[in-house]
PDB file of C-alpha atoms in Angstrom:
ATOM      1  CA  MET A   1       0.194  -0.226  -0.035  1.00  0.00           C
ATOM      2  CA  PRO A   2       1.682   3.525  -0.897  1.00  0.00           C
ATOM      3  CA  GLU A   3       2.679   5.319   2.241  1.00  0.00           C
ATOM      4  CA  GLU A   4       0.467   8.185   0.372  1.00  0.00           C
ATOM      5  CA  SER A   5      -2.268   6.469   1.837  1.00  0.00           C
ATOM      6  CA  VAL A   6      -1.365   4.992   5.475  1.00  0.00           C
ATOM      7  CA  ARG A   7      -0.167   8.795   6.881  1.00  0.00           C
ATOM      8  CA  PRO A   8      -3.308   9.882   7.034  1.00  0.00           C
ATOM      9  CA  LEU A   9      -4.942   6.640   8.752  1.00  0.00           C
ATOM     10  CA  GLU A  10      -1.469   7.019  11.191  1.00  0.00           C
ATOM     11  CA  ARG A  11      -1.929  10.543  11.730  1.00  0.00           C
ATOM     12  CA  GLY A  12      -5.750  10.188  12.776  1.00  0.00           C
ATOM     13  CA  LEU A  13      -5.064   7.250  15.152  1.00  0.00           C
ATOM     14  CA  ALA A  14      -2.362   9.291  16.901  1.00  0.00           C
ATOM     15  CA  VAL A  15      -4.327  12.153  17.621  1.00  0.00           C
ATOM     16  CA  LEU A  16      -7.300   9.630  19.192  1.00  0.00           C
ATOM     17  CA  ARG A  17      -5.093   7.951  20.540  1.00  0.00           C
ATOM     18  CA  ALA A  18      -3.473  10.783  22.696  1.00  0.00           C
ATOM     19  CA  LEU A  19      -7.456  12.015  22.827  1.00  0.00           C
ATOM     20  CA  ALA A  20      -8.327   8.851  24.332  1.00  0.00           C
ATOM     21  CA  VAL A  21      -5.328   8.772  27.058  1.00  0.00           C
ATOM     22  CA  ALA A  22      -6.020  12.341  28.007  1.00  0.00           C
ATOM     23  CA  ASP A  23     -10.049  11.916  28.471  1.00  0.00           C
ATOM     24  CA  GLN A  24     -10.254  15.516  26.934  1.00  0.00           C
ATOM     25  CA  ALA A  25      -7.829  17.836  25.542  1.00  0.00           C
ATOM     26  CA  ARG A  26      -7.106  21.043  23.800  1.00  0.00           C
ATOM     27  CA  ALA A  27      -5.388  20.855  20.118  1.00  0.00           C
ATOM     28  CA  GLY A  28      -2.436  21.527  21.969  1.00  0.00           C
ATOM     29  CA  ASP A  29      -2.632  18.888  23.722  1.00  0.00           C
ATOM     30  CA  LEU A  30      -2.876  17.223  21.321  1.00  0.00           C
ATOM     31  CA  VAL A  31       0.121  18.515  19.259  1.00  0.00           C
ATOM     32  CA  ARG A  32       2.438  17.995  22.121  1.00  0.00           C
ATOM     33  CA  ALA A  33       1.690  14.308  22.630  1.00  0.00           C
ATOM     34  CA  THR A  34       1.565  13.181  18.895  1.00  0.00           C
ATOM     35  CA  GLY A  35       4.528  15.600  17.960  1.00  0.00           C
ATOM     36  CA  LEU A  36       1.985  16.227  14.588  1.00  0.00           C
ATOM     37  CA  ALA A  37       2.218  20.161  13.113  1.00  0.00           C
ATOM     38  CA  ARG A  38      -1.065  22.768  14.780  1.00  0.00           C
ATOM     39  CA  SER A  39      -2.035  22.823  10.999  1.00  0.00           C
ATOM     40  CA  THR A  40      -2.365  18.713  10.408  1.00  0.00           C
ATOM     41  CA  VAL A  41      -4.220  18.756  14.111  1.00  0.00           C
ATOM     42  CA  ASP A  42      -6.113  20.690  13.044  1.00  0.00           C
ATOM     43  CA  ARG A  43      -7.994  19.268   9.594  1.00  0.00           C
ATOM     44  CA  VAL A  44      -7.083  15.223  11.890  1.00  0.00           C
ATOM     45  CA  VAL A  45      -9.625  16.520  14.436  1.00  0.00           C
ATOM     46  CA  ALA A  46     -12.125  18.262  11.853  1.00  0.00           C
ATOM     47  CA  THR A  47     -11.937  15.042   9.592  1.00  0.00           C
ATOM     48  CA  LEU A  48     -13.291  13.443  13.303  1.00  0.00           C
ATOM     49  CA  ALA A  49     -15.391  16.051  13.762  1.00  0.00           C
ATOM     50  CA  ARG A  50     -17.391  15.464  10.689  1.00  0.00           C
ATOM     51  CA  ILE A  51     -17.466  11.599  10.991  1.00  0.00           C
ATOM     52  CA  GLY A  52     -18.685  12.109  14.457  1.00  0.00           C
ATOM     53  CA  TYR A  53     -16.055  10.331  16.215  1.00  0.00           C
ATOM     54  CA  VAL A  54     -14.632  13.850  18.698  1.00  0.00           C
ATOM     55  CA  ARG A  55     -16.787  16.115  19.598  1.00  0.00           C
ATOM     56  CA  GLU A  56     -16.141  20.093  20.228  1.00  0.00           C
ATOM     57  CA  HIS A  57     -16.507  21.559  23.599  1.00  0.00           C
ATOM     58  CA  GLY A  58     -15.368  25.154  23.282  1.00  0.00           C
ATOM     59  CA  GLN A  59     -11.628  24.045  22.789  1.00  0.00           C
ATOM     60  CA  GLU A  60     -12.518  21.120  24.526  1.00  0.00           C
ATOM     61  CA  LEU A  61     -11.749  18.051  22.219  1.00  0.00           C
ATOM     62  CA  HIS A  62     -14.294  14.510  24.018  1.00  0.00           C
ATOM     63  CA  LEU A  63     -14.511  11.189  22.287  1.00  0.00           C
ATOM     64  CA  THR A  64     -17.565   9.956  21.799  1.00  0.00           C
ATOM     65  CA  PRO A  65     -18.995   6.758  21.538  1.00  0.00           C
ATOM     66  CA  ARG A  66     -19.388   6.801  17.678  1.00  0.00           C
ATOM     67  CA  LEU A  67     -15.993   5.505  18.059  1.00  0.00           C
ATOM     68  CA  MET A  68     -16.989   2.349  18.873  1.00  0.00           C
ATOM     69  CA  GLU A  69     -17.093   1.540  15.385  1.00  0.00           C
ATOM     70  CA  LEU A  70     -13.375   1.118  15.189  1.00  0.00           C
ATOM     71  CA  GLY A  71     -13.332  -1.281  17.621  1.00  0.00           C
ATOM     72  CA  ASN A  72     -16.114  -3.321  15.606  1.00  0.00           C
ATOM     73  CA  ALA A  73     -14.186  -2.739  12.386  1.00  0.00           C
ATOM     74  CA  TYR A  74     -10.946  -4.325  14.278  1.00  0.00           C
ATOM     75  CA  LEU A  75     -13.315  -6.949  15.426  1.00  0.00           C
ATOM     76  CA  ALA A  76     -14.443  -7.989  12.243  1.00  0.00           C
ATOM     77  CA  ALA A  77     -11.102  -7.056  10.194  1.00  0.00           C
ATOM     78  CA  SER A  78      -9.179 -10.129  12.847  1.00  0.00           C
ATOM     79  CA  GLY A  79     -11.643 -12.619  11.265  1.00  0.00           C
ATOM     80  CA  LEU A  80     -12.439 -13.631  14.759  1.00  0.00           C
ATOM     81  CA  SER A  81     -15.802 -12.145  14.887  1.00  0.00           C
ATOM     82  CA  GLY A  82     -17.606 -14.817  12.782  1.00  0.00           C
ATOM     83  CA  GLU A  83     -16.280 -17.594  14.783  1.00  0.00           C
ATOM     84  CA  VAL A  84     -16.877 -16.055  18.047  1.00  0.00           C
ATOM     85  CA  ALA A  85     -20.410 -16.103  16.980  1.00  0.00           C
ATOM     86  CA  ALA A  86     -20.482 -19.053  15.530  1.00  0.00           C
ATOM     87  CA  ARG A  87     -19.604 -20.630  19.158  1.00  0.00           C
ATOM     88  CA  THR A  88     -22.009 -18.749  21.050  1.00  0.00           C
ATOM     89  CA  ALA A  89     -24.558 -19.420  18.403  1.00  0.00           C
ATOM     90  CA  ARG A  90     -23.647 -23.398  19.450  1.00  0.00           C
ATOM     91  CA  LEU A  91     -23.509 -22.933  23.200  1.00  0.00           C
ATOM     92  CA  ALA A  92     -27.033 -21.008  23.068  1.00  0.00           C
ATOM     93  CA  ASP A  93     -27.997 -24.459  21.175  1.00  0.00           C
ATOM     94  CA  GLU A  94     -26.332 -26.919  23.396  1.00  0.00           C
ATOM     95  CA  LEU A  95     -27.613 -25.024  26.510  1.00  0.00           C
ATOM     96  CA  ASP A  96     -31.312 -23.777  25.509  1.00  0.00           C
ATOM     97  CA  GLU A  97     -30.375 -20.440  26.780  1.00  0.00           C
ATOM     98  CA  SER A  98     -29.457 -17.207  25.924  1.00  0.00           C
ATOM     99  CA  VAL A  99     -25.368 -16.227  26.033  1.00  0.00           C
ATOM    100  CA  SER A 100     -23.083 -13.116  25.599  1.00  0.00           C
ATOM    101  CA  LEU A 101     -19.658 -12.676  25.299  1.00  0.00           C
ATOM    102  CA  ALA A 102     -18.347  -9.799  26.828  1.00  0.00           C
ATOM    103  CA  VAL A 103     -13.920  -8.361  27.035  1.00  0.00           C
ATOM    104  CA  PRO A 104     -13.112  -6.333  29.941  1.00  0.00           C
ATOM    105  CA  ASP A 105     -12.408  -3.111  28.995  1.00  0.00           C
ATOM    106  CA  GLY A 106     -10.647  -0.715  31.686  1.00  0.00           C
ATOM    107  CA  ASP A 107     -13.133  -1.019  35.061  1.00  0.00           C
ATOM    108  CA  GLY A 108     -15.952  -2.541  32.819  1.00  0.00           C
ATOM    109  CA  VAL A 109     -16.788  -5.569  30.516  1.00  0.00           C
ATOM    110  CA  ARG A 110     -17.712  -4.450  26.667  1.00  0.00           C
ATOM    111  CA  PHE A 111     -20.058  -6.812  25.035  1.00  0.00           C
ATOM    112  CA  VAL A 112     -18.730  -8.293  22.189  1.00  0.00           C
ATOM    113  CA  THR A 113     -21.740 -10.843  20.302  1.00  0.00           C
ATOM    114  CA  GLN A 114     -24.572 -12.179  21.505  1.00  0.00           C
ATOM    115  CA  ALA A 115     -26.735 -15.317  20.751  1.00  0.00           C
ATOM    116  CA  ALA A 116     -30.548 -14.908  22.290  1.00  0.00           C
ATOM    117  CA  ARG A 117     -33.203 -17.032  23.016  1.00  0.00           C
ATOM    118  CA  ARG A 118     -37.010 -16.440  23.248  1.00  0.00           C
ATOM    119  CA  ARG A 119     -37.895 -16.188  26.386  1.00  0.00           C
ATOM    120  CA  ALA A 120     -41.404 -14.136  28.312  1.00  0.00           C
ATOM    121  CA  MET A 121     -38.743 -11.331  29.117  1.00  0.00           C
ATOM    122  CA  SER A 122     -35.031 -11.219  27.758  1.00  0.00           C
ATOM    123  CA  VAL A 123     -32.183  -8.403  28.519  1.00  0.00           C
ATOM    124  CA  ALA A 124     -30.358  -7.197  25.249  1.00  0.00           C
ATOM    125  CA  PHE A 125     -27.541  -5.586  25.094  1.00  0.00           C
ATOM    126  CA  ARG A 126     -25.882  -4.189  21.540  1.00  0.00           C
ATOM    127  CA  ILE A 127     -22.526  -4.944  20.743  1.00  0.00           C
ATOM    128  CA  GLY A 128     -20.113  -2.400  21.925  1.00  0.00           C
ATOM    129  CA  ASP A 129     -22.031  -1.235  24.935  1.00  0.00           C
ATOM    130  CA  LEU A 130     -19.933  -0.885  27.938  1.00  0.00           C
ATOM    131  CA  LEU A 131     -21.157  -2.259  31.605  1.00  0.00           C
ATOM    132  CA  PRO A 132     -19.743  -1.946  34.945  1.00  0.00           C
ATOM    133  CA  ALA A 133     -17.663  -5.439  35.419  1.00  0.00           C
ATOM    134  CA  GLU A 134     -19.719  -5.297  39.272  1.00  0.00           C
ATOM    135  CA  ARG A 135     -23.232  -5.577  37.690  1.00  0.00           C
ATOM    136  CA  CYS A 136     -22.608  -8.566  35.432  1.00  0.00           C
ATOM    137  CA  ALA A 137     -22.827 -12.207  35.738  1.00  0.00           C
ATOM    138  CA  PRO A 138     -19.256 -14.441  35.109  1.00  0.00           C
ATOM    139  CA  GLY A 139     -19.382 -17.011  33.743  1.00  0.00           C
TER     140      GLY A 139
END
């Protein structure tokens, strides 16, 4: 792949990483954290805001929940999501129970896949939802 097509992605990911570490930051903070030129950071932030991954509150920048699309894209590109979903469905069939698969994410868990069964009352989660770990059943 030509370098000129990869560099914008690398710059965007560098800004996202720096913002994830800081939780919120100003453009100047991102310049220092990434080593990118201010004009580059401004351009990357404008692009990320336009596609909904970053929200601007005055001069403060915040990540948005839509950023989870990248995590789901990562899972899909890894080739694991199809196999994981198939195994989850087989386990749900064997147990005749709903089965959800979640992975640790900081002090919570994030749902990766779910195979639901029909019940009178069913709790549903969306892929990418984050729940506090202490409110989830182990197993």
